[in-house]
CSV table of C-alpha atoms in Angstrom, one decimal:
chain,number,residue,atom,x,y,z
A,1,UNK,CA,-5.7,28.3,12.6
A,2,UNK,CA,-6.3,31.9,13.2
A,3,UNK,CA,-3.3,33.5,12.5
A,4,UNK,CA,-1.9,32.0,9.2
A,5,UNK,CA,-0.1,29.1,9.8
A,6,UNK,CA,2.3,27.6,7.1
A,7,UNK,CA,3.6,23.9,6.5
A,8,UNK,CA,6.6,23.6,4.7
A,9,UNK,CA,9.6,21.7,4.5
A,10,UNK,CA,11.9,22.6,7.7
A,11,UNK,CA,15.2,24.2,6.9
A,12,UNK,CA,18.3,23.9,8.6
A,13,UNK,CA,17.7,27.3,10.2
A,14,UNK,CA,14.3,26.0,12.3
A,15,UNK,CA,16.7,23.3,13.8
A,16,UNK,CA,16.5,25.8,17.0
A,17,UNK,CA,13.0,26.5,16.8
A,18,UNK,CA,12.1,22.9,16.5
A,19,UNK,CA,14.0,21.7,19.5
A,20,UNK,CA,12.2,25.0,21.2
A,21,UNK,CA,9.1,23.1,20.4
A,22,UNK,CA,9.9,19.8,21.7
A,23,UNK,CA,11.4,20.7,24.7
A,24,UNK,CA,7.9,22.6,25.8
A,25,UNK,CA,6.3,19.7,24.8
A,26,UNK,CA,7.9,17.3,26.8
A,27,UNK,CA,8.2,19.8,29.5
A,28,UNK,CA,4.2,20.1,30.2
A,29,UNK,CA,2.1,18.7,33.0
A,30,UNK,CA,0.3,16.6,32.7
A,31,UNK,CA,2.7,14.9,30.5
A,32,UNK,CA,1.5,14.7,27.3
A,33,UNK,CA,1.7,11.2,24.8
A,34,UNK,CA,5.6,11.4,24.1
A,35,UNK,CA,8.2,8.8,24.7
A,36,UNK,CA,10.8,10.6,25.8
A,37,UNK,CA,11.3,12.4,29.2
A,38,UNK,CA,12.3,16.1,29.5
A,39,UNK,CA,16.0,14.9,30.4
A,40,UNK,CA,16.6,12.9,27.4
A,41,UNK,CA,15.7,15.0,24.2
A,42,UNK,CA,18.6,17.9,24.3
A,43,UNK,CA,20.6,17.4,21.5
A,44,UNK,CA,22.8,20.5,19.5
A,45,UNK,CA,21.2,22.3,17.0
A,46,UNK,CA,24.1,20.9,14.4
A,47,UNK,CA,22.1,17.6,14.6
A,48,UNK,CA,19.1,18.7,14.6
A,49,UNK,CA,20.1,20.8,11.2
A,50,UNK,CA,21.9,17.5,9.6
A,51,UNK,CA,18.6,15.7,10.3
A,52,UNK,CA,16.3,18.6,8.5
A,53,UNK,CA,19.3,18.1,5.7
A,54,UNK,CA,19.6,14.4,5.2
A,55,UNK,CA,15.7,14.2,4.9
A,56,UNK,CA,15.4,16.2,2.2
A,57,UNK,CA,17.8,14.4,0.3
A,58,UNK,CA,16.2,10.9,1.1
A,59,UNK,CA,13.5,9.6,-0.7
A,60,UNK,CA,11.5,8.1,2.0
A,61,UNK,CA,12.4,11.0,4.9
A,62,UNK,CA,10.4,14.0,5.6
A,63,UNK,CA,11.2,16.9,8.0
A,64,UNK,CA,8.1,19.6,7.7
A,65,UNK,CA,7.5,22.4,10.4
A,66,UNK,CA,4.5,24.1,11.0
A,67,UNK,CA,5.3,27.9,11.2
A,68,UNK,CA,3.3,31.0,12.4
A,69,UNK,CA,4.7,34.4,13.1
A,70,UNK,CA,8.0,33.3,12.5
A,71,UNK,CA,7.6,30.3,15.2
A,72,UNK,CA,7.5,26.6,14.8
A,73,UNK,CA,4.5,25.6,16.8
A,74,UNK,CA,4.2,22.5,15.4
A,75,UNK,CA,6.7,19.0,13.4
A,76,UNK,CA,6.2,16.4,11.2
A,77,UNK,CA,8.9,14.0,10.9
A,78,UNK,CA,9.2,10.4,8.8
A,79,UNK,CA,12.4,8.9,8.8
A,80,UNK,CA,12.7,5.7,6.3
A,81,UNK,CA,14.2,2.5,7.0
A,82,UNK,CA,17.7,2.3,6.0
A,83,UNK,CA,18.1,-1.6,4.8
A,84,UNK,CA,17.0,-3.2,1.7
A,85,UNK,CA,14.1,-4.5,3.7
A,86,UNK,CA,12.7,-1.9,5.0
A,87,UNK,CA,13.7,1.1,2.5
A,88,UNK,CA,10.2,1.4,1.1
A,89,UNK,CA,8.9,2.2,4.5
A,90,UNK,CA,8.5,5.4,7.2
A,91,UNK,CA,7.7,6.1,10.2
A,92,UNK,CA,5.5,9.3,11.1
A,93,UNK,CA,6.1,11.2,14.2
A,94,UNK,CA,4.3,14.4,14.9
A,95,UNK,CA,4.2,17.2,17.6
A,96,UNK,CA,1.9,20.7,18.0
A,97,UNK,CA,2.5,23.0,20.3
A,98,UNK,CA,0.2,23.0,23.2
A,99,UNK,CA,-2.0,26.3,22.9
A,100,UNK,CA,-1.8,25.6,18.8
A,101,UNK,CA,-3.9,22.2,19.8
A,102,UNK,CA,-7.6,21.2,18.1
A,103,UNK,CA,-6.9,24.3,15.9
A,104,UNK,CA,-6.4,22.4,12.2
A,105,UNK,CA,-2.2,22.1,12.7
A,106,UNK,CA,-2.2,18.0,13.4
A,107,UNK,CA,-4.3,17.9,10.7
A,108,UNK,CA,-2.4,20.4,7.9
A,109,UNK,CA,0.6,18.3,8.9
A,110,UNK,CA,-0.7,14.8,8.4
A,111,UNK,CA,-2.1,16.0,4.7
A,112,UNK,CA,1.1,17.5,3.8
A,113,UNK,CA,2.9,14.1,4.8
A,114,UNK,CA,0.0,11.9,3.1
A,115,UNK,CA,0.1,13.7,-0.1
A,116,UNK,CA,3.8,13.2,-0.2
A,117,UNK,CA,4.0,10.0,1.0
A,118,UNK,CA,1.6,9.1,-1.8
A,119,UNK,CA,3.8,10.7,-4.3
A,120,UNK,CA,7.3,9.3,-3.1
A,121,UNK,CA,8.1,6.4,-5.3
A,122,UNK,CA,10.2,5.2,-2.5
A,123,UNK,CA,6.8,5.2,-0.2
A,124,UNK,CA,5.2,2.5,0.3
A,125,UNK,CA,4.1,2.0,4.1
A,126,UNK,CA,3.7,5.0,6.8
A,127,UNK,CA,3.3,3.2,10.0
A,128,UNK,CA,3.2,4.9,13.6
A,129,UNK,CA,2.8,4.2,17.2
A,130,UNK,CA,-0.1,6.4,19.3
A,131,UNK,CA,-0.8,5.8,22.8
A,132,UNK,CA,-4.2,3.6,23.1
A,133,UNK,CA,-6.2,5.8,25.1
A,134,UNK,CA,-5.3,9.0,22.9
A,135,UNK,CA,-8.5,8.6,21.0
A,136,UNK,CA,-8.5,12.0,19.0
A,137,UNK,CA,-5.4,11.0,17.6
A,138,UNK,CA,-6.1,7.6,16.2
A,139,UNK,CA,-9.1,9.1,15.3
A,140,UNK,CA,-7.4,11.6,13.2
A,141,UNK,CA,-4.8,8.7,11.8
A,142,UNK,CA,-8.2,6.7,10.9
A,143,UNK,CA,-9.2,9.4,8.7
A,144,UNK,CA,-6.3,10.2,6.4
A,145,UNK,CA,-6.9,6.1,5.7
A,146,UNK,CA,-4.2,4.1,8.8
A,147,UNK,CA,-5.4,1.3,9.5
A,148,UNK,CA,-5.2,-0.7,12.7
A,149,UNK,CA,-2.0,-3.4,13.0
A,150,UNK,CA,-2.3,-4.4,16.4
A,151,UNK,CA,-1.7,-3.8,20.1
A,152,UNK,CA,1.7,-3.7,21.8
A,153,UNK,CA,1.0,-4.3,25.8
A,154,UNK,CA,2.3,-2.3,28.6
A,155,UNK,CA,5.3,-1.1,26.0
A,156,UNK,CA,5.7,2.7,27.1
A,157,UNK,CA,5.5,4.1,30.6
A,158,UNK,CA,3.9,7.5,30.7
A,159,UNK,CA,4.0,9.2,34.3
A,160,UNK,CA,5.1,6.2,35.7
A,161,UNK,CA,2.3,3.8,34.1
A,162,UNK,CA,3.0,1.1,31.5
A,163,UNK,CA,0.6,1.6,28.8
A,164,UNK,CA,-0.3,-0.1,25.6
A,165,UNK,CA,0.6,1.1,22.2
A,166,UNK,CA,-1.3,1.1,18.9
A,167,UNK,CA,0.5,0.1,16.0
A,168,UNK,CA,-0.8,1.9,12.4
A,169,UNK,CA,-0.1,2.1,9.4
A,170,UNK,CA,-1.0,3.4,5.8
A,171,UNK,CA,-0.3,1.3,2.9
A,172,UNK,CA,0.6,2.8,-0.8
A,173,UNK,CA,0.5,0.6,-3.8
A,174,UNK,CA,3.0,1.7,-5.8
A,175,UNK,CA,3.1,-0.7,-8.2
A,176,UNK,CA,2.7,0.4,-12.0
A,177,UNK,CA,-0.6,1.3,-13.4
A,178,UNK,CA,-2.8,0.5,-9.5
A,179,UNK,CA,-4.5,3.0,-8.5
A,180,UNK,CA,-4.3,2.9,-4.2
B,1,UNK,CA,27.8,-32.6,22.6
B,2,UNK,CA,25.0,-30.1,24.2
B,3,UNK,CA,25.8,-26.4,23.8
B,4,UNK,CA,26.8,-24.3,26.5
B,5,UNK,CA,24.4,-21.1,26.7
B,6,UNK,CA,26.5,-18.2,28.7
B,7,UNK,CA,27.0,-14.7,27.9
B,8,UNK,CA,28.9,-13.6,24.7
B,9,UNK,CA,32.8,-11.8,26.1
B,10,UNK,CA,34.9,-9.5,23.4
B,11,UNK,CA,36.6,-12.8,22.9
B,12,UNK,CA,33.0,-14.0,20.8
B,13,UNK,CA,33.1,-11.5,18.2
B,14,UNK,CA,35.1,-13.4,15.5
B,15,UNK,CA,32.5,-16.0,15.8
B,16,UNK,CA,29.6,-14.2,16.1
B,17,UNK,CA,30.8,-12.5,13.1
B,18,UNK,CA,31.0,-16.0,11.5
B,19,UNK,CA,27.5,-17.2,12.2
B,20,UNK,CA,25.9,-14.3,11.2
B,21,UNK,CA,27.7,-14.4,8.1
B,22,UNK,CA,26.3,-18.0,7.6
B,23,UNK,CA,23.2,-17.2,8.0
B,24,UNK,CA,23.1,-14.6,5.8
B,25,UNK,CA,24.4,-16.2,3.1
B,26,UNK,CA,21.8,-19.0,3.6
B,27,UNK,CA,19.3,-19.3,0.7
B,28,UNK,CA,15.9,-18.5,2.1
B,29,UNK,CA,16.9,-16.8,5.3
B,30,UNK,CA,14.7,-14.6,7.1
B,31,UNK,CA,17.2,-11.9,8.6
B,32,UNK,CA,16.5,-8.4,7.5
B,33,UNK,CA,20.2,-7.5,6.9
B,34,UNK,CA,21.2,-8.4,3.2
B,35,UNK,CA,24.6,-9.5,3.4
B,36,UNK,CA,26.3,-6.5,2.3
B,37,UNK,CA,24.7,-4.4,4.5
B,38,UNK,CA,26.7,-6.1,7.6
B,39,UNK,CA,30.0,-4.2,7.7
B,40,UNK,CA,31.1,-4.9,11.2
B,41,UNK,CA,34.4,-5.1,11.7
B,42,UNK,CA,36.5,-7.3,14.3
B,43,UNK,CA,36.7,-4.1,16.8
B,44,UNK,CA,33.2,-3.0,16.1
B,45,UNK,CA,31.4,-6.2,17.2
B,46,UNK,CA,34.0,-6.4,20.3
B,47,UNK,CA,31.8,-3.2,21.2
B,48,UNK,CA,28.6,-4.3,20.0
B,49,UNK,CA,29.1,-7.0,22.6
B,50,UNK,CA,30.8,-5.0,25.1
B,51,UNK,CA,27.7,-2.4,24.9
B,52,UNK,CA,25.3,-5.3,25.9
B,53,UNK,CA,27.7,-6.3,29.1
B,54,UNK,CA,27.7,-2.8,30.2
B,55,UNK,CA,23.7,-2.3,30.0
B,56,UNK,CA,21.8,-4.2,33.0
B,57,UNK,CA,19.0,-4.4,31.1
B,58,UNK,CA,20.3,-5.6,27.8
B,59,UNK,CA,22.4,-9.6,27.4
B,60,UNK,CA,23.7,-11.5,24.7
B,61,UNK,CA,23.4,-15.0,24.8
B,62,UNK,CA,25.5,-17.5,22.7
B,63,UNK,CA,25.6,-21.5,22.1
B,64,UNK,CA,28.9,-22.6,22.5
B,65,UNK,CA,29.7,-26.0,21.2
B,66,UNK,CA,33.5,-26.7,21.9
B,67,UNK,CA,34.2,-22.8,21.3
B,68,UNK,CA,32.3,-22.8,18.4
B,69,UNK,CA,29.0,-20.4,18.3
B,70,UNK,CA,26.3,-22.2,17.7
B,71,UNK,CA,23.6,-19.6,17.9
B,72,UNK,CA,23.3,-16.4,19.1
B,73,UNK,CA,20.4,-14.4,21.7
B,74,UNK,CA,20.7,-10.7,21.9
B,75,UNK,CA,17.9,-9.3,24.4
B,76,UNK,CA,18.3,-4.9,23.9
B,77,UNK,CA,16.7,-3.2,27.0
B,78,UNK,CA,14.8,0.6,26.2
B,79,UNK,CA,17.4,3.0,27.1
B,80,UNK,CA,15.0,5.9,28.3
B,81,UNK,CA,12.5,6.0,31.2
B,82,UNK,CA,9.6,5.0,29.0
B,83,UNK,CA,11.0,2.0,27.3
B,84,UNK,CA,13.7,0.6,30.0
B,85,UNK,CA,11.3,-1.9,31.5
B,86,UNK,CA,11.0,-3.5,27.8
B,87,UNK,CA,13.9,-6.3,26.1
B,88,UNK,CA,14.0,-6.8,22.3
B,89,UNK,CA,15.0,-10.3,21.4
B,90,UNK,CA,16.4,-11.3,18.2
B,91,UNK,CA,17.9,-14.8,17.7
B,92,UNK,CA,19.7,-17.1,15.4
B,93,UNK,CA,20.5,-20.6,15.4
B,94,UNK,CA,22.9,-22.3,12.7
B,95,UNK,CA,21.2,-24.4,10.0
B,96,UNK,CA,23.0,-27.5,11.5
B,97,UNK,CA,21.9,-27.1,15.0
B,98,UNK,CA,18.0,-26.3,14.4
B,99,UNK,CA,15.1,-28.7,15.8
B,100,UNK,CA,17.4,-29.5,18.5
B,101,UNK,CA,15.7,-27.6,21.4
B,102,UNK,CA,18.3,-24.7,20.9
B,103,UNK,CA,16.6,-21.3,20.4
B,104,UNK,CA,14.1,-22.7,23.2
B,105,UNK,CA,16.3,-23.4,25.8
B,106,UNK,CA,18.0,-20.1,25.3
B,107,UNK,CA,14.5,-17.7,25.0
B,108,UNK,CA,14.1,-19.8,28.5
B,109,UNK,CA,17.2,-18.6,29.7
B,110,UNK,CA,16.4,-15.1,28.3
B,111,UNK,CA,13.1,-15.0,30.6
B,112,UNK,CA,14.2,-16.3,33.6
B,113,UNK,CA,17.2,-13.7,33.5
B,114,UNK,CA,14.9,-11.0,32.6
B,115,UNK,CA,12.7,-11.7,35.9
B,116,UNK,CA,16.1,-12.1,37.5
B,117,UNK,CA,17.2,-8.2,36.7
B,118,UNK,CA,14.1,-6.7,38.4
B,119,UNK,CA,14.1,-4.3,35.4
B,120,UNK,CA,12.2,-5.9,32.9
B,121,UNK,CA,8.5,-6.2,33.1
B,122,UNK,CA,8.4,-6.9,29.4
B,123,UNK,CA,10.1,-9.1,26.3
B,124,UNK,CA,9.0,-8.7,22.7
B,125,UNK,CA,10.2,-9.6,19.4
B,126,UNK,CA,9.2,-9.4,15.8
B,127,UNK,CA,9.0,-12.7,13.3
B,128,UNK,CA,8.1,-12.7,9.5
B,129,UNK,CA,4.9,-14.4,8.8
B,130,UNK,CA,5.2,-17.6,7.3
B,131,UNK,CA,8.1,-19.1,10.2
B,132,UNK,CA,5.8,-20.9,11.8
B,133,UNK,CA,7.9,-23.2,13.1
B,134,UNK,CA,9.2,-19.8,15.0
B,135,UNK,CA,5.3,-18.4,16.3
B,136,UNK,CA,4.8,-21.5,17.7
B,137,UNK,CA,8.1,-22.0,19.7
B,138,UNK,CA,7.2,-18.4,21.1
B,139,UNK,CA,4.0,-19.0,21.5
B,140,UNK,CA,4.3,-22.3,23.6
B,141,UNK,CA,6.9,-20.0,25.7
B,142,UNK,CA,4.0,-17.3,26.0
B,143,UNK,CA,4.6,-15.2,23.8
B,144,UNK,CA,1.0,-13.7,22.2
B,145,UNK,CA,1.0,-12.2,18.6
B,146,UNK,CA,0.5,-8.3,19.3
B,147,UNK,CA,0.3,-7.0,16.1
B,148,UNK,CA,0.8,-7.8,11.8
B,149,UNK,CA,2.9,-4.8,10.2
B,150,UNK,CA,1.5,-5.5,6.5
B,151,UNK,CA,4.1,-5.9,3.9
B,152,UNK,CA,6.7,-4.3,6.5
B,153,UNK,CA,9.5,-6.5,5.2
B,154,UNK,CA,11.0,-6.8,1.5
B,155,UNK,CA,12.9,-10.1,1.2
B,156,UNK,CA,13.8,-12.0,-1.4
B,157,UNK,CA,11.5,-10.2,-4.0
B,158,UNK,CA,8.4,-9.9,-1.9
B,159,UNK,CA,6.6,-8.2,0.7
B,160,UNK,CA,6.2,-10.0,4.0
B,161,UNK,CA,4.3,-9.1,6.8
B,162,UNK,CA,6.0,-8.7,10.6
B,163,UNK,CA,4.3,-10.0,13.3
B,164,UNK,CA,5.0,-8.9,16.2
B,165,UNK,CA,5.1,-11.1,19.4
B,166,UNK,CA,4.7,-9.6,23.0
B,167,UNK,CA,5.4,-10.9,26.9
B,168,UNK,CA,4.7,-9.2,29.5
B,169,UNK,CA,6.5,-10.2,32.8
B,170,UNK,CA,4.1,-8.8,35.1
B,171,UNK,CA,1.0,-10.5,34.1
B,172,UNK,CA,-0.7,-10.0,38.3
B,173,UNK,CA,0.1,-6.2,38.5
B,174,UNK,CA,-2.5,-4.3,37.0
B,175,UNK,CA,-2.8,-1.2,35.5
């Protein structure tokens, strides 16, 4: 991260900047590890800005931006379940900007969302999804402690190929006086 | 009297309504909606139903016993390119018509109607561990556990792990 880069909880002002950064994303060839195509991720900057808004007032959501001269090169997002069920889990989605790759940003991001994950009371399971061949990825998910939950079969096309997902997930004891 | 299986109409929705609200107010059931969380009204599950009738890739199945629902199939199809080829099946059966061959015959129907649309190359669903009884009925149908999502689901008091359950259509293509 040459130029200082810094994470912080996304305002509703980055709203544009983040949808700047997806769209890229989803615009490059090859296509990259993303389950949307370029067409269907265009939505108005109102709803991106209620998003950054409602996550910071749930205890299981998170909205952080990576940020450097002013630019968002780089998202985390974890958006909690909703039902009884499933309100003490997340799930982690996270996106750098292509020339702001292998530089440190995945990484800054995941241990801002670990640390707070692990101090959420609400928090109690991170899970994701990563493309199976995307091994630097689940490499870096390995390392900050997610743990392989299985194998979802020809589940996404990318580029016109069905490929198999990953399932992962971190688990957080939260229950009084364990230490995870 | 066997059931009829044949796509839920708008006209379902007060029953559909009705069975799900049986089965969530069964002691021991494994839905993930609690019952208060289910706030449908008449209007919204006429569009809940007529959203599945509109999608080619998506159906909802229903057991009708003499205009009563006796169990329910809903099979959601991705919406976007990179999920489209892929149905999500949730079913319910009502307490007095289990072990009667039900939820079999109608994942049968689910499959061969998937193959049917040319669109789907893939089913899956999601079961808590522990319903057995459920894996193996899947299982039998071909369905191979995929994946255990630890302590995924809190019901009644506890944590219980999700499997999840996978079918690929397309077994001969290759990648």
């Amino acid at each position: 991260m040459t130029p200082p880069v810094t994470i912080r909880e996304a305002a509703p002002a980055d709203a544009a900047g983040y949808i700047r950064l997806i769209k890229a994303i989803l615009r490059e060839q090859p296509p990259v590890d993303t389950p949307y195509a370029p067409e269907e991720f265009d939505p108005p900057v109102e709803r991106i800005a209620a998003r950054i808004l409602d996550a910071a007032d749930e205890p299981n959501s998170l909205f952080i931006v990576a940020v450097a001269r002013g630019e968002v090169i780089g998202a985390l997002t974890c958006g909690g379940g909703s039902l009884r069920a499933d309100q003490h889990m997340t799930v982690l989605g996270i996106y750098v900007a292509r020339r702001w790759r292998d530089r440190g940003v995945g990484r800054a991001l995941m241990e801002y969302a670990v640390e707070w994950a692990r101090s959420s009371p609400a928090v109690e399971r991170v899970e994701l999804e990563v493309f199976a061949d995307n091994a630097r990825a689940i490499h870096l998910y390995e390392q900050f402690g997610f743990e392989h939950e299985g194998r979802k079969r020809r589940t996404y096309y990318r580029d016109g190929v069905p490929m198999d997902m990953l399932i992962m997930a971190l688990l957080i004891d939260k229950s009084a006086g364990s230490e995870e | 009297m066997n059931p009829v299986i044949r796509p839920a109409t708008r006209d379902d929705a007060a029953a559909l309504i009705a069975l799900l609200r049986e089965n969530l107010a069964e002691p021991g059931n494994l839905l993930l909606l609690e019952p208060h969380e289910f706030t449908f009204t008449l209007e919204q599950e006429r569009e809940y139903i007529a959203a599945f009738q509109a999608s080619p890739n998506s159906t909802l199945l229903v057991a009708d016993v003499a205009g009563e629902l006796v169990a329910s199939l809903s099979c959601r199809g991705g919406s976007r390119v990179a999920t489209r080829h892929c149905g999500t099946i949730g079913i319910m059966v009502a307490a007095a018509w289990r072990d009667r061959g039900i939820g079999r015959a109608m994942i049968e129907e689910v499959i061969a109607w998937a193959k049917d649309t040319g669109l789907l190359t893939r089913l899956d669903l999601s079961v808590l561990d522990g319903n057995d009884r459920a894996v193996h009925l899947y299982r039998k149908l071909g369905f191979q556990i995929e994946g255990r999502q630890r302590a995924a689901v809190y019901k009644h008091g506890r944590y219980i792990d999700n499997l999840l359950m996978g079918l690929p259509l397309d077994e001969n293509s290759t990648r």
